[in-house]
PDB file of C-alpha atoms in Angstrom:
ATOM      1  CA  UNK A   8      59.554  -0.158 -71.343  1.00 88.00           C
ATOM      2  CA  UNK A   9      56.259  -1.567 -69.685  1.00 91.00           C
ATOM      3  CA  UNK A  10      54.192  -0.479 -67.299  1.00 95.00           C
ATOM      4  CA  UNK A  11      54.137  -2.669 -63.842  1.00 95.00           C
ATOM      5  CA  UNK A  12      52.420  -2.242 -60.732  1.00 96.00           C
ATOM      6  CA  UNK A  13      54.400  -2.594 -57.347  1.00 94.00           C
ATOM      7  CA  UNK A  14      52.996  -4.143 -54.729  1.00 94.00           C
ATOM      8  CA  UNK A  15      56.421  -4.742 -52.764  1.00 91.00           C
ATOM      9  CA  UNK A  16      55.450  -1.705 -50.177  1.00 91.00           C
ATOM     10  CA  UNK A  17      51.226  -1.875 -50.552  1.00 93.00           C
ATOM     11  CA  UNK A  18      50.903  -1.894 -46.936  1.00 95.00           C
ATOM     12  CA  UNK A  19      53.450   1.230 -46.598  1.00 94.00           C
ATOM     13  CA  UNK A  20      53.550   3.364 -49.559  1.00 92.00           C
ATOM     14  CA  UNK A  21      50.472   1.748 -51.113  1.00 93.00           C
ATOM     15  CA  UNK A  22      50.339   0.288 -54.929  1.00 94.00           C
ATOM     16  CA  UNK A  23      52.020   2.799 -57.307  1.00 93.00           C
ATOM     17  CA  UNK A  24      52.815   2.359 -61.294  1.00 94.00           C
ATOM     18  CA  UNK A  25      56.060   2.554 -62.966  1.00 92.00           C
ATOM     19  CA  UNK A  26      58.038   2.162 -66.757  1.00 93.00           C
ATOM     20  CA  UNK A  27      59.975  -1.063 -65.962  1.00 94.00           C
ATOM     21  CA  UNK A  28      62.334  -2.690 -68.260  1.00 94.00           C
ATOM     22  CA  UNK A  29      61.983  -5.975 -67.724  1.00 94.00           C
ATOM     23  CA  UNK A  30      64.543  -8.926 -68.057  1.00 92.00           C
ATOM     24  CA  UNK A  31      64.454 -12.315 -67.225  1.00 91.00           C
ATOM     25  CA  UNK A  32      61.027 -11.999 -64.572  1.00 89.00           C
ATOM     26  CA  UNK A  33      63.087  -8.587 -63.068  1.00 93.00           C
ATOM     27  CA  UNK A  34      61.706  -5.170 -63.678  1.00 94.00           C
ATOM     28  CA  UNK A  35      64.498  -2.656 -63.617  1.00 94.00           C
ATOM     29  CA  UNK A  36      63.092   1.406 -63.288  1.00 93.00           C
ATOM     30  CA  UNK A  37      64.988   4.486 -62.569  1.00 90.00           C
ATOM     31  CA  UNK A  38      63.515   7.582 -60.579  1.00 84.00           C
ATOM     32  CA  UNK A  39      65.448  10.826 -60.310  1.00 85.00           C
ATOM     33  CA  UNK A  40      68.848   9.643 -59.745  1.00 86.00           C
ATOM     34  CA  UNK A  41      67.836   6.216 -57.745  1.00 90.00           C
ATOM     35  CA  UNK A  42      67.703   3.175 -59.645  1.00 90.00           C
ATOM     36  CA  UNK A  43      65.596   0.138 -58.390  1.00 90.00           C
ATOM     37  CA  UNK A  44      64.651  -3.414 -58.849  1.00 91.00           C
ATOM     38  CA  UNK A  45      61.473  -5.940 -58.308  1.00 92.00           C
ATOM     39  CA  UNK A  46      61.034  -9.066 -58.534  1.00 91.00           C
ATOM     40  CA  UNK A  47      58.445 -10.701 -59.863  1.00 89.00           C
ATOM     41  CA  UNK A  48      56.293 -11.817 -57.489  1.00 90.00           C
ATOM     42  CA  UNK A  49      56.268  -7.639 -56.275  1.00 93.00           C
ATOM     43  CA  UNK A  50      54.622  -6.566 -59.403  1.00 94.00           C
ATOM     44  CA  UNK A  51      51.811  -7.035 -62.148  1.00 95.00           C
ATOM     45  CA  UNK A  52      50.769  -6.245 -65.411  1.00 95.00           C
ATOM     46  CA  UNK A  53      47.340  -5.260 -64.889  1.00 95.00           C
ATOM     47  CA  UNK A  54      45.519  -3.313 -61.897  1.00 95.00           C
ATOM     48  CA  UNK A  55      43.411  -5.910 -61.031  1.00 96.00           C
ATOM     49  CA  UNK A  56      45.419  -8.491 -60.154  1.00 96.00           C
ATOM     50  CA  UNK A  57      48.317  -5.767 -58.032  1.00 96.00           C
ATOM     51  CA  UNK A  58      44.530  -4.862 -56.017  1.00 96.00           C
ATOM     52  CA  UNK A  59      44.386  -9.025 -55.488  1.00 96.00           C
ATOM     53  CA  UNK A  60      48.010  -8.544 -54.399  1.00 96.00           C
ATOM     54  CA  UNK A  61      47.570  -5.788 -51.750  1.00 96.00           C
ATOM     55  CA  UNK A  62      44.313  -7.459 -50.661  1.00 96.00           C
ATOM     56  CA  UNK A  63      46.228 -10.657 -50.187  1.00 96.00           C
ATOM     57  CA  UNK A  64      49.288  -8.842 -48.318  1.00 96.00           C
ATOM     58  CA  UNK A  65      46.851  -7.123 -45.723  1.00 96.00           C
ATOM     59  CA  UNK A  66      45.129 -10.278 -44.835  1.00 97.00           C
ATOM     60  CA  UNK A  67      48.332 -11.873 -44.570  1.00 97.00           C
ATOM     61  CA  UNK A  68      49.553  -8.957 -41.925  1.00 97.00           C
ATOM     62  CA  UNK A  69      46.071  -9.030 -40.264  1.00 98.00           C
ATOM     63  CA  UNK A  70      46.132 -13.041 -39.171  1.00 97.00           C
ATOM     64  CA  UNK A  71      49.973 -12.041 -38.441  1.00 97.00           C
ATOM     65  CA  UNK A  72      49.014  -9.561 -36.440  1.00 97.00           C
ATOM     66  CA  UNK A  73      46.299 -11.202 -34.257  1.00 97.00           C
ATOM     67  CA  UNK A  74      48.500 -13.989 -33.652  1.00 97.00           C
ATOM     68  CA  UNK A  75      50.644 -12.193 -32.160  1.00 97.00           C
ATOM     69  CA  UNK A  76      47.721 -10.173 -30.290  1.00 97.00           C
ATOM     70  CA  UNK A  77      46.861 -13.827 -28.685  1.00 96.00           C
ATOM     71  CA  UNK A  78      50.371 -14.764 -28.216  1.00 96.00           C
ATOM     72  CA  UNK A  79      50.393 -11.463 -25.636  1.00 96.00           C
ATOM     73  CA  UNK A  80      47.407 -11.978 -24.366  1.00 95.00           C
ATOM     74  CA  UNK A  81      48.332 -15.033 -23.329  1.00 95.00           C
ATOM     75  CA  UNK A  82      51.747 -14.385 -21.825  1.00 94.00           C
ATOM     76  CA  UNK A  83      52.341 -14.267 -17.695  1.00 92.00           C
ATOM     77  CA  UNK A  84      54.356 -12.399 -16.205  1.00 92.00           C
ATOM     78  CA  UNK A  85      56.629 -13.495 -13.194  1.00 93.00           C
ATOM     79  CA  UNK A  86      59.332 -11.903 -11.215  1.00 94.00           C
ATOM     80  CA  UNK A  87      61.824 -14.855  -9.966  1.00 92.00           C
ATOM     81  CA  UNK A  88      63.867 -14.039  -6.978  1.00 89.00           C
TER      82      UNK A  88
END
């Protein structure tokens, strides 16, 4: 077993460590009775680099988000007859 950090969920649940086995770039953990799988580009082997992770995800979700915020702002509405 090895200990990952997730990052799938950062911007949910927030960055959380777990005992993964790990096989062929998969980490495979169980918890209670669930079992559950991450690929590797949702987890890391040290702290540091899951923070770089999270920090990447939220400014990823911010420029989503204000694109959106300018595609409404920009919108018209119209009601055709």
């Amino acid at each position: 077993m090895t200990k990952i950090y997730m990052t799938k969920y950062a911007l949910t649940k927030g960055p959380y460590a777990v005992e993964a086995e790990l096989r062929n770039n998969t980490a495979y953990w169980k918890c209670e009775s669930y079992s559950y799988i991450a690929f590797k580009n949702d987890y890391f082997f040290t702290a540091e680099e899951a923070l770089a992770d999270c920090e990447r995800r939220r400014k990823a979700k911010l420029a989503s988000l204000e694109k959106q915020r300018k595609k409404l702002e920009t919108m018209t509405f119209e009601i055709k007859e």
